[in-house]
Coordinates of N, CA, C and O in Angstrom, one line a residue:
V1 N 8.4 -9.8 -13.0 CA 7.2 -9.5 -12.1 C 6.9 -8.1 -12.3 O 7.7 -7.2 -12.2
Q2 N 5.6 -7.8 -12.6 CA 5.1 -6.4 -12.8 C 4.0 -6.2 -11.8 O 3.0 -6.9 -11.7
L3 N 4.2 -5.1 -11.1 CA 3.1 -4.6 -10.2 C 2.7 -3.2 -10.8 O 3.5 -2.4 -11.0
Q4 N 1.4 -3.1 -11.0 CA 0.9 -1.8 -11.5 C 0.1 -1.1 -10.5 O -1.0 -1.6 -10.2
A5 N 0.6 0.0 -10.0 CA -0.1 0.8 -9.0 C -0.9 1.9 -9.7 O -0.3 2.5 -10.6
S6 N -2.1 2.2 -9.3 CA -2.8 3.3 -9.9 C -3.8 3.8 -8.9 O -4.0 3.3 -7.8
G7 N -4.5 4.9 -9.3 CA -5.5 5.5 -8.5 C -5.1 6.8 -7.8 O -6.0 7.4 -7.1
G8 N -3.9 7.1 -7.9 CA -3.5 8.4 -7.3 C -4.1 9.6 -8.0 O -4.7 9.5 -9.0
G9 N -3.8 10.7 -7.4 CA -4.3 12.0 -8.0 C -4.3 13.1 -7.0 O -3.7 13.0 -5.9
L10 N -4.9 14.2 -7.4 CA -5.0 15.4 -6.5 C -6.4 15.5 -5.9 O -7.4 15.4 -6.6
V11 N -6.4 15.6 -4.6 CA -7.7 15.7 -3.8 C -7.5 16.7 -2.7 O -6.4 17.0 -2.2
Q12 N -8.7 17.3 -2.4 CA -8.7 18.2 -1.3 C -8.6 17.5 0.1 O -9.1 16.4 0.2
A13 N -8.1 18.2 1.1 CA -8.1 17.6 2.4 C -9.5 17.2 2.8 O -10.5 17.9 2.5
G14 N -9.6 16.0 3.4 CA -10.9 15.5 3.8 C -11.5 14.6 2.7 O -12.5 13.9 3.0
G15 N -10.9 14.5 1.5 CA -11.4 13.7 0.5 C -10.9 12.3 0.5 O -10.2 11.9 1.5
S16 N -11.3 11.5 -0.5 CA -11.0 10.1 -0.5 C -10.3 9.7 -1.9 O -10.6 10.3 -2.9
L17 N -9.5 8.7 -1.8 CA -9.0 8.0 -3.0 C -8.9 6.5 -2.8 O -8.8 6.1 -1.6
R18 N -8.9 5.8 -3.8 CA -8.7 4.3 -3.8 C -7.6 3.9 -4.7 O -7.7 4.1 -5.9
L19 N -6.5 3.4 -4.1 CA -5.4 3.0 -4.8 C -5.6 1.5 -5.2 O -6.1 0.7 -4.4
S20 N -5.1 1.1 -6.3 CA -5.1 -0.3 -6.7 C -3.7 -0.8 -7.1 O -2.9 0.0 -7.6
C21 N -3.4 -2.0 -6.8 CA -2.1 -2.6 -7.2 C -2.5 -3.9 -7.9 O -3.0 -4.8 -7.2
V22 N -2.1 -4.0 -9.1 CA -2.5 -5.1 -9.9 C -1.3 -5.9 -10.3 O -0.3 -5.4 -10.7
A23 N -1.4 -7.2 -10.2 CA -0.4 -8.1 -10.7 C -1.1 -9.5 -11.0 O -2.3 -9.6 -10.8
S24 N -0.3 -10.4 -11.5 CA -0.9 -11.7 -11.8 C -1.2 -12.5 -10.5 O -0.6 -12.2 -9.4
A25 N -2.1 -13.4 -10.6 CA -2.5 -14.2 -9.4 C -1.3 -15.0 -8.9 O -1.1 -15.1 -7.7
R26 N -0.4 -15.4 -9.8 CA 0.8 -16.1 -9.4 C 1.7 -15.2 -8.6 O 2.3 -15.6 -7.6
T27 N 1.8 -13.9 -8.9 CA 2.7 -13.0 -8.2 C 2.2 -12.8 -6.7 O 3.0 -12.8 -5.8
F28 N 0.9 -12.7 -6.6 CA 0.3 -12.5 -5.2 C 0.2 -13.8 -4.4 O 0.0 -13.7 -3.2
S29 N 0.2 -14.9 -5.1 CA -0.1 -16.2 -4.4 C 0.8 -16.4 -3.3 O 2.0 -16.4 -3.4
N30 N 0.2 -16.7 -2.1 CA 0.9 -17.1 -0.9 C 1.8 -15.9 -0.2 O 2.5 -16.2 0.7
N31 N 1.6 -14.7 -0.8 CA 2.5 -13.6 -0.2 C 1.6 -12.5 0.3 O 0.6 -12.1 -0.2
A32 N 2.2 -11.9 1.3 CA 1.6 -10.6 1.8 C 1.8 -9.5 0.8 O 2.7 -9.6 -0.1
V33 N 1.0 -8.5 0.9 CA 1.2 -7.3 0.0 C 1.1 -6.1 0.9 O 0.2 -6.0 1.8
G34 N 2.0 -5.2 0.7 CA 2.1 -3.9 1.5 C 2.0 -2.7 0.7 O 2.3 -2.7 -0.5
W35 N 1.6 -1.6 1.3 CA 1.7 -0.3 0.7 C 2.7 0.5 1.6 O 2.7 0.5 2.8
F36 N 3.5 1.2 0.9 CA 4.5 2.2 1.5 C 4.3 3.5 0.8 O 3.7 3.6 -0.3
R37 N 4.9 4.5 1.4 CA 4.9 5.8 0.7 C 6.1 6.6 1.0 O 6.8 6.4 2.0
Q38 N 6.4 7.5 0.1 CA 7.6 8.4 0.3 C 7.3 9.8 -0.1 O 6.9 10.0 -1.3
A39 N 7.4 10.7 0.8 CA 7.2 12.1 0.5 C 8.5 12.7 0.2 O 9.6 12.2 0.5
P40 N 8.5 13.9 -0.5 CA 9.7 14.5 -0.9 C 10.6 14.8 0.3 O 10.2 15.4 1.3
G41 N 11.9 14.4 0.2 CA 12.9 14.7 1.2 C 12.7 13.8 2.4 O 13.4 14.0 3.4
K42 N 11.9 12.8 2.4 CA 11.7 11.9 3.5 C 12.0 10.5 3.2 O 12.0 10.1 2.0
E43 N 12.2 9.7 4.2 CA 12.4 8.3 4.0 C 11.1 7.6 3.6 O 10.0 8.0 3.9
R44 N 11.2 6.5 2.9 CA 10.0 5.7 2.6 C 9.5 5.1 3.9 O 10.2 4.7 4.8
E45 N 8.2 5.1 4.0 CA 7.6 4.6 5.3 C 6.4 3.7 5.0 O 5.8 3.7 4.0
F46 N 6.3 2.8 6.0 CA 5.2 1.8 5.9 C 3.9 2.5 6.1 O 3.7 3.4 6.8
V47 N 2.9 2.0 5.3 CA 1.5 2.5 5.4 C 0.6 1.3 5.9 O -0.1 1.5 6.9
A48 N 0.6 0.2 5.2 CA -0.4 -0.9 5.5 C 0.1 -2.1 4.9 O 0.8 -2.1 3.9
T49 N -0.3 -3.3 5.5 CA 0.0 -4.5 4.9 C -1.1 -5.5 5.1 O -1.9 -5.3 6.1
I50 N -1.3 -6.5 4.2 CA -2.3 -7.5 4.4 C -1.7 -8.9 4.1 O -0.9 -9.0 3.1
A51 N -2.1 -9.8 4.9 CA -1.6 -11.2 4.7 C -2.2 -11.8 3.5 O -3.2 -11.4 3.0
W52 N -1.6 -12.9 3.1 CA -2.0 -13.7 1.9 C -3.5 -14.0 1.9 O -4.2 -13.8 1.0
R53 N -4.0 -14.5 3.0 CA -5.4 -14.8 3.1 C -6.3 -13.6 3.5 O -7.5 -13.8 3.5
G54 N -5.7 -12.5 3.7 CA -6.5 -11.3 4.1 C -6.9 -11.3 5.5 O -7.6 -10.4 5.9
S55 N -6.6 -12.3 6.3 CA -7.1 -12.4 7.6 C -6.4 -11.5 8.6 O -6.9 -11.1 9.7
T56 N -5.2 -11.0 8.2 CA -4.4 -10.1 9.1 C -4.0 -8.9 8.3 O -3.5 -9.0 7.2
T57 N -4.2 -7.8 9.0 CA -3.8 -6.5 8.4 C -3.1 -5.7 9.5 O -3.3 -5.9 10.7
D58 N -2.3 -4.7 9.1 CA -1.6 -3.8 10.0 C -1.5 -2.5 9.3 O -1.4 -2.4 8.1
Y59 N -1.6 -1.4 10.1 CA -1.6 -0.1 9.6 C -0.6 0.8 10.4 O -0.5 0.6 11.7
A60 N 0.0 1.7 9.8 CA 0.8 2.7 10.5 C -0.2 3.5 11.4 O -1.3 3.7 11.0
D61 N 0.3 4.0 12.5 CA -0.6 4.7 13.4 C -1.1 6.0 12.7 O -2.2 6.4 13.0
S62 N -0.4 6.6 11.8 CA -0.8 7.8 11.2 C -2.0 7.6 10.2 O -2.6 8.6 9.9
V63 N -2.2 6.4 9.8 CA -3.4 6.2 8.9 C -4.5 5.3 9.5 O -5.5 5.1 8.8
K64 N -4.2 4.8 10.6 CA -5.2 3.8 11.2 C -6.5 4.5 11.4 O -6.6 5.7 11.9
G65 N -7.6 3.9 11.0 CA -8.9 4.4 11.1 C -9.3 5.2 9.9 O -10.5 5.6 9.8
R66 N -8.4 5.6 9.1 CA -8.7 6.3 7.8 C -8.5 5.5 6.6 O -9.2 5.7 5.6
F67 N -7.5 4.6 6.6 CA -7.2 3.8 5.4 C -7.6 2.4 5.7 O -7.5 1.9 6.8
T68 N -8.0 1.7 4.6 CA -8.3 0.3 4.7 C -7.7 -0.5 3.5 O -7.8 -0.1 2.4
I69 N -7.0 -1.5 3.9 CA -6.3 -2.4 2.8 C -7.2 -3.6 2.6 O -7.7 -4.2 3.6
S70 N -7.3 -4.0 1.4 CA -8.0 -5.3 1.1 C -7.4 -5.9 -0.2 O -6.6 -5.3 -0.8
R71 N -7.8 -7.1 -0.5 CA -7.3 -7.8 -1.6 C -8.2 -8.8 -2.2 O -9.1 -9.3 -1.5
D72 N -8.0 -9.1 -3.5 CA -8.6 -10.3 -4.1 C -7.4 -11.0 -4.8 O -6.3 -10.8 -4.5
N73 N -7.7 -11.9 -5.7 CA -6.7 -12.8 -6.3 C -5.6 -12.0 -7.1 O -4.5 -12.4 -7.2
V74 N -6.1 -10.9 -7.7 CA -5.1 -10.2 -8.7 C -4.9 -8.8 -8.3 O -4.2 -8.1 -9.1
A75 N -5.4 -8.3 -7.2 CA -5.3 -6.9 -6.9 C -5.3 -6.7 -5.4 O -5.9 -7.4 -4.6
V76 N -4.6 -5.6 -5.0 CA -4.7 -5.2 -3.6 C -5.1 -3.7 -3.6 O -4.6 -2.9 -4.5
Y77 N -5.9 -3.3 -2.7 CA -6.5 -2.0 -2.7 C -6.2 -1.3 -1.4 O -6.0 -1.9 -0.4
L78 N -6.1 0.0 -1.6 CA -5.9 0.9 -0.4 C -6.9 2.0 -0.5 O -6.8 2.9 -1.3
Q79 N -8.0 1.8 0.3 CA -9.1 2.8 0.4 C -8.6 3.9 1.4 O -8.4 3.6 2.6
M80 N -8.6 5.1 0.9 CA -8.1 6.2 1.8 C -9.2 7.3 2.0 O -9.7 7.8 1.0
H81 N -9.6 7.5 3.2 CA -10.6 8.5 3.6 C -9.9 9.6 4.4 O -8.9 9.4 5.0
S82 N -10.6 10.7 4.6 CA -10.2 11.8 5.4 C -8.7 12.2 5.2 O -7.9 12.3 6.1
L83 N -8.4 12.3 3.9 CA -7.0 12.6 3.6 C -6.6 13.9 4.1 O -7.3 14.9 4.2
K84 N -5.3 13.9 4.5 CA -4.7 15.1 5.0 C -3.5 15.5 4.1 O -2.9 14.7 3.4
P85 N -3.1 16.8 4.2 CA -1.9 17.2 3.4 C -0.7 16.4 3.7 O 0.1 16.1 2.8
E86 N -0.5 15.9 4.9 CA 0.6 15.1 5.2 C 0.6 13.7 4.6 O 1.6 13.0 4.7
D87 N -0.5 13.3 4.0 CA -0.6 12.1 3.3 C 0.0 12.2 1.9 O 0.1 11.2 1.2
T88 N 0.4 13.4 1.5 CA 0.9 13.6 0.1 C 2.3 12.8 0.0 O 3.2 13.0 0.8
A89 N 2.3 12.0 -1.0 CA 3.5 11.2 -1.2 C 3.3 10.3 -2.5 O 2.2 10.3 -3.0
V90 N 4.4 9.7 -2.9 CA 4.3 8.6 -3.9 C 4.0 7.3 -3.1 O 4.8 7.0 -2.2
Y91 N 3.0 6.6 -3.5 CA 2.6 5.4 -2.8 C 3.0 4.2 -3.7 O 2.8 4.2 -4.9
Y92 N 3.7 3.3 -3.0 CA 4.2 2.1 -3.7 C 3.5 0.8 -3.1 O 3.4 0.7 -1.8
C93 N 3.2 -0.1 -3.9 CA 2.8 -1.4 -3.4 C 4.0 -2.4 -3.6 O 4.9 -2.2 -4.4
A94 N 4.0 -3.4 -2.8 CA 5.1 -4.3 -2.8 C 4.6 -5.7 -2.3 O 3.8 -5.8 -1.4
V95 N 5.2 -6.7 -2.9 CA 4.9 -8.1 -2.6 C 5.9 -8.6 -1.5 O 7.1 -8.5 -1.6
G96 N 5.3 -9.2 -0.5 CA 6.2 -9.6 0.7 C 6.9 -11.0 0.4 O 6.5 -11.7 -0.6
L97 N 7.9 -11.2 1.2 CA 8.6 -12.5 1.1 C 7.9 -13.7 1.7 O 8.2 -14.8 1.4
K98 N 6.9 -13.4 2.5 CA 6.1 -14.4 3.2 C 4.7 -14.2 3.1 O 4.2 -13.1 2.6
S99 N 3.9 -15.1 3.7 CA 2.4 -14.9 3.7 C 2.0 -13.7 4.6 O 0.9 -13.2 4.4
Y100 N 2.9 -13.4 5.5 CA 2.7 -12.1 6.3 C 4.0 -11.5 6.5 O 5.0 -12.1 7.0
S101 N 4.2 -10.3 6.1 CA 5.5 -9.7 6.0 C 5.8 -8.5 6.9 O 6.9 -7.9 6.9
G102 N 4.8 -8.0 7.6 CA 5.1 -6.9 8.6 C 5.4 -5.6 8.0 O 5.0 -5.3 6.9
R103 N 6.1 -4.7 8.7 CA 6.3 -3.3 8.4 C 7.6 -3.0 7.7 O 7.8 -1.9 7.3
A104 N 8.5 -3.9 7.8 CA 9.9 -3.5 7.3 C 10.0 -3.7 5.8 O 9.6 -4.7 5.2
A105 N 10.5 -2.7 5.1 CA 10.6 -2.7 3.6 C 11.5 -3.8 3.2 O 11.3 -4.4 2.1
R106 N 12.5 -4.2 4.0 CA 13.4 -5.3 3.6 C 12.7 -6.6 3.5 O 13.2 -7.6 2.9
D107 N 11.5 -6.7 4.0 CA 10.7 -8.0 4.0 C 9.8 -8.0 2.7 O 8.9 -8.9 2.7
Y108 N 10.0 -7.1 1.8 CA 9.3 -7.1 0.6 C 10.2 -7.2 -0.6 O 11.3 -6.5 -0.6
R109 N 9.9 -7.9 -1.7 CA 10.8 -8.2 -2.7 C 10.5 -7.6 -4.0 O 11.4 -7.3 -4.8
Y110 N 9.3 -7.4 -4.4 CA 8.9 -6.8 -5.6 C 8.1 -5.5 -5.4 O 7.2 -5.5 -4.5
W111 N 8.5 -4.5 -6.1 CA 7.9 -3.2 -5.9 C 7.3 -2.6 -7.2 O 7.9 -2.8 -8.3
G112 N 6.2 -2.0 -7.0 CA 5.6 -1.3 -8.2 C 6.2 0.0 -8.4 O 7.1 0.5 -7.7
Q113 N 5.8 0.7 -9.5 CA 6.4 2.0 -9.9 C 5.9 3.2 -9.1 O 6.5 4.2 -9.1
G114 N 4.9 3.0 -8.3 CA 4.4 4.1 -7.5 C 3.3 5.0 -8.2 O 3.3 5.1 -9.4
T115 N 2.5 5.5 -7.4 CA 1.4 6.4 -7.9 C 1.4 7.6 -6.9 O 1.4 7.5 -5.7
Q116 N 1.3 8.8 -7.5 CA 1.4 10.1 -6.8 C 0.0 10.4 -6.1 O -1.0 10.4 -6.8
V117 N 0.0 10.7 -4.8 CA -1.1 11.2 -4.1 C -0.8 12.6 -3.6 O 0.2 12.7 -2.9
T118 N -1.6 13.5 -4.0 CA -1.4 14.9 -3.5 C -2.7 15.4 -2.9 O -3.7 15.4 -3.5
V119 N -2.5 15.8 -1.6 CA -3.7 16.3 -0.9 C -3.5 17.8 -0.6 O -2.5 18.2 0.0
S120 N -4.4 18.6 -1.1 CA -4.3 20.1 -0.9 C -5.0 20.5 0.3 O -6.0 19.9 0.7
S121 N -4.5 21.5 0.9 CA -5.1 22.0 2.1 C -6.2 23.1 1.8 O -6.4 23.5 0.7

């Protein structure tokens, strides 16, 4: 299973980025997909998740109202607006164990390689 995350980069505070996570339709079929991030020296943390049908989403409080997760058959997207320096991290997408997998990393089984997001002040 291969997940390809892309779209990261360097952006000024207040800017926007759109991350993509691409995999085969079979990989995403019937499974939730989540985004997590890990900043240097910090634990990996939950960012957002979307259910298989896209009907249910959940966001970390720190990104709610600024980030939007969406999906189609072969990709999951994370649209990020009003970026802050504290959003700087490597962002990972992951395929959940179930059609909705919640916030815990242990509930995700396949992980992409990560894409770096750097927000300058």
